[in-house]
XYZ file of C-alpha atoms in Angstrom:
446
model
C 44.364 -1.514 -39.552
C 43.077 0.791 -36.774
C 39.324 1.295 -36.940
C 37.905 4.424 -38.506
C 36.586 6.825 -35.847
C 33.254 8.243 -36.944
C 32.289 11.683 -35.642
C 28.805 10.305 -35.056
C 29.839 7.419 -32.829
C 28.059 7.258 -29.461
C 30.059 4.997 -27.170
C 26.965 3.838 -25.273
C 24.129 3.737 -27.746
C 25.866 3.215 -31.092
C 25.606 5.637 -33.991
C 23.573 8.774 -33.580
C 21.845 10.875 -36.201
C 23.960 13.753 -37.584
C 22.574 17.177 -36.705
C 22.887 20.674 -38.070
C 25.262 21.442 -35.191
C 27.783 18.943 -36.612
C 27.871 20.802 -39.930
C 28.163 24.211 -38.355
C 30.848 23.232 -35.819
C 34.293 24.332 -37.045
C 36.975 21.674 -37.259
C 39.351 23.025 -34.654
C 42.823 21.646 -34.915
C 41.943 19.194 -37.679
C 44.825 17.202 -39.042
C 45.470 14.277 -41.388
C 46.355 10.832 -40.108
C 48.166 8.087 -42.020
C 46.560 4.672 -41.752
C 48.432 1.626 -43.080
C 46.648 0.016 -45.995
C 47.574 -3.035 -48.080
C 49.641 -1.778 -50.968
C 50.004 1.739 -49.635
C 48.413 4.171 -47.286
C 45.244 6.144 -47.176
C 44.861 9.592 -45.679
C 41.926 9.829 -43.285
C 40.934 13.038 -41.515
C 41.257 12.958 -37.747
C 38.074 14.466 -36.410
C 38.158 16.786 -33.428
C 37.192 15.318 -30.099
C 34.080 17.473 -29.682
C 32.483 15.704 -32.668
C 33.256 12.173 -31.596
C 32.254 12.528 -27.968
C 31.605 15.326 -25.485
C 34.588 16.702 -23.640
C 32.829 15.938 -20.366
C 30.118 13.340 -19.784
C 26.615 14.686 -19.424
C 24.994 14.616 -16.023
C 23.597 11.178 -15.257
C 26.030 9.130 -17.366
C 28.031 6.303 -15.924
C 31.418 7.770 -16.724
C 34.967 7.080 -15.743
C 35.714 10.653 -14.767
C 34.521 10.156 -11.196
C 37.392 9.201 -8.925
C 37.019 5.762 -7.415
C 38.594 6.787 -4.127
C 35.945 9.461 -3.617
C 33.189 6.865 -3.445
C 34.878 4.950 -0.641
C 36.219 7.909 1.330
C 34.500 9.509 4.292
C 33.253 13.060 4.298
C 32.042 15.140 7.208
C 28.465 16.390 7.177
C 29.879 19.861 6.631
C 31.316 18.665 3.321
C 28.195 16.735 2.384
C 26.020 19.806 2.987
C 28.057 21.537 0.280
C 26.177 19.336 -2.194
C 22.703 20.163 -0.850
C 21.327 21.739 -4.030
C 18.181 23.600 -5.043
C 16.856 20.301 -6.407
C 15.939 19.219 -2.859
C 12.962 21.559 -3.044
C 11.422 18.934 -5.338
C 10.765 16.903 -2.168
C 8.590 19.741 -0.854
C 6.903 20.117 -4.238
C 6.023 16.431 -4.331
C 4.723 16.379 -0.746
C 2.549 19.442 -1.297
C 1.353 17.947 -4.567
C 0.122 14.843 -2.740
C -1.765 17.036 -0.244
C -3.349 18.894 -3.166
C -4.442 15.613 -4.781
C -5.984 14.299 -1.555
C -8.026 17.495 -1.190
C -9.306 17.130 -4.779
C -10.648 13.580 -4.254
C -14.469 13.761 -4.411
C -15.042 10.837 -2.012
C -13.960 12.548 1.200
C -13.921 11.045 4.698
C -12.499 11.957 8.105
C -9.568 9.604 7.571
C -8.784 11.004 4.127
C -9.016 14.549 5.443
C -6.625 13.667 8.258
C -4.200 12.191 5.719
C -4.340 15.425 3.751
C -3.591 17.434 6.887
C -0.646 15.127 7.573
C 0.934 15.827 4.178
C 0.166 19.537 4.524
C 1.860 19.850 7.923
C 4.815 17.634 7.069
C 5.379 19.639 3.892
C 5.684 22.866 5.885
C 8.304 21.190 8.093
C 10.133 19.822 5.054
C 10.140 23.245 3.396
C 11.697 24.989 6.398
C 14.247 22.175 6.811
C 15.293 22.546 3.177
C 15.531 26.341 3.508
C 17.695 25.890 6.627
C 19.959 23.321 4.980
C 20.551 25.269 1.778
C 21.155 28.457 3.784
C 23.701 26.525 5.837
C 25.367 25.379 2.628
C 25.749 28.925 1.345
C 27.015 30.119 4.761
C 29.558 27.328 5.264
C 30.789 27.353 1.668
C 31.012 30.934 0.379
C 30.719 31.162 -3.366
C 28.299 28.259 -3.765
C 25.326 30.631 -3.989
C 26.772 32.360 -7.041
C 27.866 29.075 -8.560
C 24.379 27.611 -8.149
C 23.015 30.376 -10.391
C 25.489 29.738 -13.216
C 25.700 25.950 -13.020
C 24.151 24.417 -16.182
C 22.046 21.899 -14.225
C 21.543 23.210 -10.693
C 20.387 26.635 -11.891
C 17.396 24.999 -13.577
C 16.140 23.867 -10.164
C 16.176 27.292 -8.485
C 12.495 27.881 -9.381
C 11.650 24.759 -7.366
C 11.885 26.925 -4.250
C 9.205 29.284 -5.612
C 7.021 26.338 -6.671
C 7.318 24.875 -3.167
C 6.256 28.205 -1.651
C 3.301 28.422 -4.040
C 2.194 24.855 -3.266
C 2.238 25.626 0.462
C 0.038 28.674 -0.152
C -2.325 26.498 -2.191
C -2.463 23.909 0.599
C -2.985 26.720 3.110
C -6.124 27.714 1.200
C -7.281 24.080 1.304
C -6.337 22.979 4.830
C -5.278 26.065 6.726
C -6.830 29.360 7.682
C -10.176 30.475 6.261
C -10.000 32.835 3.305
C -9.078 36.360 4.305
C -7.195 39.366 3.039
C -3.845 37.799 4.000
C -4.346 34.780 1.716
C -5.333 36.996 -1.199
C -2.273 39.198 -0.607
C -0.051 36.099 -0.475
C -1.535 34.945 -3.779
C -0.483 38.177 -5.490
C 2.957 37.945 -3.883
C 3.236 34.418 -5.285
C 2.256 35.744 -8.733
C 5.037 38.342 -8.570
C 7.607 35.792 -7.372
C 6.605 33.351 -10.119
C 7.036 35.949 -12.855
C 10.341 37.235 -11.483
C 11.753 33.726 -10.952
C 10.826 32.578 -14.442
C 12.195 35.659 -16.212
C 15.382 35.941 -14.135
C 16.366 32.273 -14.349
C 15.859 32.110 -18.093
C 17.816 35.354 -18.541
C 20.670 34.015 -16.398
C 20.718 30.778 -18.388
C 20.677 32.579 -21.728
C 23.429 34.947 -20.551
C 25.822 32.436 -19.009
C 25.165 29.039 -20.599
C 25.432 27.472 -24.028
C 23.170 24.455 -24.394
C 22.940 21.956 -27.226
C 19.835 20.117 -28.328
C 21.649 16.837 -27.664
C 21.838 17.716 -23.957
C 18.217 18.865 -23.771
C 15.856 17.411 -21.159
C 12.356 18.514 -20.072
C 14.023 20.122 -17.037
C 14.440 23.115 -19.354
C 10.713 23.667 -18.713
C 11.313 23.966 -14.974
C 11.802 27.765 -14.824
C 8.233 28.089 -16.150
C 6.779 25.862 -13.407
C 6.194 28.688 -10.869
C 3.761 30.181 -13.403
C 2.041 26.863 -14.063
C 0.629 26.493 -10.543
C -0.893 29.984 -10.475
C -4.002 28.873 -12.372
C -4.897 25.994 -10.017
C -4.203 28.290 -7.048
C -6.529 30.917 -8.537
C -9.172 28.248 -9.091
C -9.161 27.422 -5.375
C -9.201 31.021 -4.114
C -11.835 32.242 -6.563
C -14.316 29.732 -5.165
C -14.539 31.494 -1.791
C -13.351 35.076 -2.350
C -15.725 38.008 -2.780
C -16.996 38.463 -6.356
C -14.756 41.473 -7.006
C -11.627 39.784 -5.670
C -12.605 36.531 -7.324
C -12.785 38.087 -10.799
C -9.416 39.781 -10.323
C -7.899 36.484 -9.210
C -9.330 34.637 -12.218
C -8.055 37.256 -14.679
C -4.584 37.292 -13.106
C -4.474 33.510 -12.888
C -5.444 33.131 -16.545
C -2.767 35.558 -17.719
C 0.075 33.938 -15.786
C -1.107 30.415 -16.551
C -1.113 31.207 -20.261
C 2.437 32.577 -20.051
C 3.676 29.455 -18.302
C 1.960 27.111 -20.740
C 3.063 28.948 -23.887
C 6.686 29.112 -22.730
C 6.526 25.391 -21.928
C 4.960 24.673 -25.308
C 7.913 26.275 -27.075
C 10.328 24.185 -25.011
C 8.236 21.113 -25.876
C 9.223 21.576 -29.519
C 12.920 21.488 -28.627
C 12.337 18.333 -26.593
C 10.562 16.572 -29.462
C 13.365 17.625 -31.838
C 15.912 16.241 -29.384
C 14.056 12.900 -29.239
C 13.902 12.705 -33.033
C 17.624 13.363 -33.510
C 19.288 12.005 -30.354
C 17.010 9.212 -29.090
C 15.818 8.988 -25.492
C 17.789 10.667 -22.678
C 20.276 8.649 -20.654
C 18.604 6.285 -18.225
C 19.506 8.365 -15.166
C 17.679 11.322 -16.759
C 14.543 9.426 -17.824
C 12.506 10.387 -14.694
C 12.736 14.035 -15.757
C 10.617 13.177 -18.805
C 7.564 13.287 -16.529
C 8.160 17.043 -16.163
C 6.584 17.339 -19.629
C 3.270 16.105 -18.182
C 2.900 19.098 -15.852
C 2.361 22.123 -18.150
C -0.757 20.851 -19.912
C -2.107 19.067 -16.802
C -1.791 22.115 -14.542
C -3.352 24.249 -17.272
C -6.329 21.888 -17.482
C -6.902 22.122 -13.724
C -6.519 25.903 -13.723
C -8.811 26.554 -16.683
C -11.583 24.225 -15.525
C -11.657 25.356 -11.891
C -11.410 29.075 -12.678
C -14.160 28.834 -15.300
C -16.374 26.996 -12.824
C -16.259 30.010 -10.490
C -16.943 32.634 -13.160
C -20.710 32.603 -12.626
C -20.307 33.845 -9.038
C -17.574 36.303 -9.933
C -18.723 38.343 -12.923
C -21.112 41.334 -12.565
C -24.416 41.344 -14.410
C -23.109 43.702 -17.111
C -19.883 41.736 -17.717
C -19.409 41.635 -21.507
C -22.956 43.067 -21.714
C -24.490 39.839 -20.354
C -22.632 38.473 -17.333
C -24.457 35.149 -16.794
C -24.374 34.239 -20.494
C -20.708 35.249 -20.836
C -19.804 33.141 -17.789
C -21.677 30.146 -19.236
C -20.015 30.435 -22.660
C -16.555 30.869 -21.152
C -17.112 27.843 -18.927
C -18.078 25.673 -21.900
C -15.037 26.874 -23.861
C -12.708 26.282 -20.894
C -14.036 22.762 -20.316
C -13.539 21.676 -23.928
C -10.161 23.386 -24.165
C -9.212 21.598 -20.948
C -10.305 18.275 -22.420
C -8.162 18.979 -25.475
C -5.080 19.733 -23.354
C -5.805 16.751 -21.125
C -5.111 14.497 -24.099
C -1.685 16.110 -24.496
C -0.903 15.459 -20.835
C -1.927 11.824 -21.221
C 0.234 11.440 -24.319
C 3.358 12.752 -22.573
C 2.547 10.559 -19.565
C 2.418 7.379 -21.653
C 5.574 8.352 -23.561
C 7.384 8.927 -20.249
C 6.179 5.603 -18.846
C 7.230 3.745 -22.002
C 10.673 5.354 -21.917
C 11.350 3.565 -18.620
C 10.895 0.086 -20.099
C 14.613 -0.359 -20.704
C 15.338 0.870 -17.163
C 12.974 -1.734 -15.698
C 14.421 -4.435 -17.929
C 17.922 -3.473 -16.825
C 16.766 -3.644 -13.199
C 18.907 -0.742 -12.066
C 18.271 3.008 -11.973
C 20.443 5.098 -9.695
C 18.559 7.574 -7.547
C 18.624 11.289 -8.283
C 16.401 14.101 -7.056
C 14.710 14.045 -10.466
C 12.904 10.939 -9.166
C 10.397 13.311 -7.579
C 9.248 13.926 -11.149
C 7.436 10.620 -10.665
C 5.225 12.472 -8.158
C 4.739 16.212 -8.692
C 3.907 16.440 -12.430
C 1.682 13.382 -12.107
C -0.186 15.035 -9.230
C -1.251 17.625 -11.807
C -2.472 14.854 -14.111
C -4.592 13.432 -11.289
C -6.150 16.767 -10.302
C -6.857 17.389 -14.004
C -8.529 13.977 -14.234
C -10.706 14.720 -11.208
C -11.589 18.202 -12.501
C -12.584 16.800 -15.918
C -14.641 14.072 -14.239
C -16.480 16.604 -12.080
C -17.240 19.030 -14.917
C -18.457 16.341 -17.324
C -20.361 14.502 -14.611
C -18.457 11.248 -15.103
C -18.307 9.174 -11.939
C -16.102 6.645 -13.735
C -13.433 9.272 -14.412
C -13.613 10.412 -10.804
C -13.115 6.822 -9.596
C -10.160 6.489 -11.972
C -8.671 9.694 -10.562
C -9.129 8.412 -7.005
C -7.296 5.168 -7.861
C -4.510 7.201 -9.437
C -4.314 9.292 -6.251
C -3.848 6.145 -4.132
C -1.060 4.978 -6.439
C 0.590 8.401 -6.242
C 0.770 8.173 -2.440
C 2.509 4.801 -2.784
C 4.948 6.273 -5.315
C 5.728 9.146 -2.916
C 6.513 6.654 -0.146
C 8.805 4.637 -2.438
C 10.661 7.697 -3.747
C 11.205 9.155 -0.267
C 12.461 5.765 0.910
C 14.847 5.573 -2.043
C 16.089 9.086 -1.251
C 16.961 8.091 2.314
C 18.682 4.969 0.964
C 20.594 7.072 -1.581
C 21.978 9.321 1.177
C 23.303 6.233 2.955
C 24.763 4.767 -0.256
C 26.380 8.108 -1.182
C 24.371 8.437 -4.382
C 23.411 11.975 -3.369
C 24.963 14.589 -1.066
C 28.322 13.485 -2.435
C 30.942 15.015 -4.753
C 30.206 14.539 -8.468
C 26.938 12.765 -7.671
C 24.315 15.497 -7.762
C 23.063 18.441 -9.745
C 26.174 20.443 -8.797
C 28.648 18.039 -10.409
C 31.265 19.346 -12.845
C 29.843 19.268 -16.363
C 29.727 21.175 -19.594
C 33.024 22.898 -18.823
C 31.780 24.025 -15.382
C 34.235 23.568 -12.520
C 33.420 24.401 -8.925
C 35.808 26.933 -7.452
C 34.620 26.441 -3.871
C 36.767 24.299 -1.645
């Protein structure tokens, strides 16, 4: 007798938990199927294909849809550039994040400062190389720009370009020119870009895409990331700007940081629901789980550093008693930061634990989401160092410094794996990257 096909059968991980979506999904084209049975026959409903398995494999799965001949064929660099997606800005984000971490280390030296300058300068070069390459892609392959905005996966990475720009501005305040009117103007430009990018990308996604909770990953948080680095940026600038400009920067930074965190918090709930009903993401998507570390960690850094500079920023009559108001707000920000720091740690440990099966398997194909090992964790390190400084804990500062050294090693490994992946055709190749056909999306550009 042929086996009964359950609508809840997952071909890779076994049976999955039924969801509300399964009940609400209409049975399109349902029909009855006769199965031979001893002494007669039994009528069993034939479930539609969308309930038993997705019509197209989700990004990151090892599926049979990819054509074997494509992997062994040769493509010109012109064709490979077609697959240079917005996700490559994560390389710039990670590099700038390392420079930010090095600057935050309390035990500075000439060698460490030189290393920070190295990452700062190389990140500027990387950023302009990525801008050149993606511009070349859109010029050589007309139509790919529009498609990148409506693709269910690649569109989520568009804000990475704004985050990269914001990180460079932050590094510029740390390693570059002394504070002047230009840097303050660039900060406000970054604030405007962050707000526009976040709103526009989410509106485009909500207007053109239909997502399911089963396909949810923390990358859904990514459009809020441009807002999440405004607070730390404001914390740096407010330490050297004039009192009037400093207060404006702190107020603006707090507003935008709160928007980014609250939007991320709402997406967090969807991610937890997805984990409860669908288990962990596919192994190729596990690195993206570290994206969930960033929102609370960046918020900790922003709140603590901005509050630290309030005493030099507020006028004497601020809230009737400027010095006292600054002191109270600093105490509140420090304890709120400590509270959120625990959330960042929790998501970090969950993300690390989720990779146990990947390590045991001994194989995890490279994707640009690997840079999630670096950038969100750079926020955790700067938050650790900020908490250590505010609470006067040398032990926490030493821990943060050790974490910073490990992060540099992780950056080296990930960049090396990216270069290896280009050679092995794991990226910059048809059906291998964020622009692959999925969720009913088909590229129309030839």
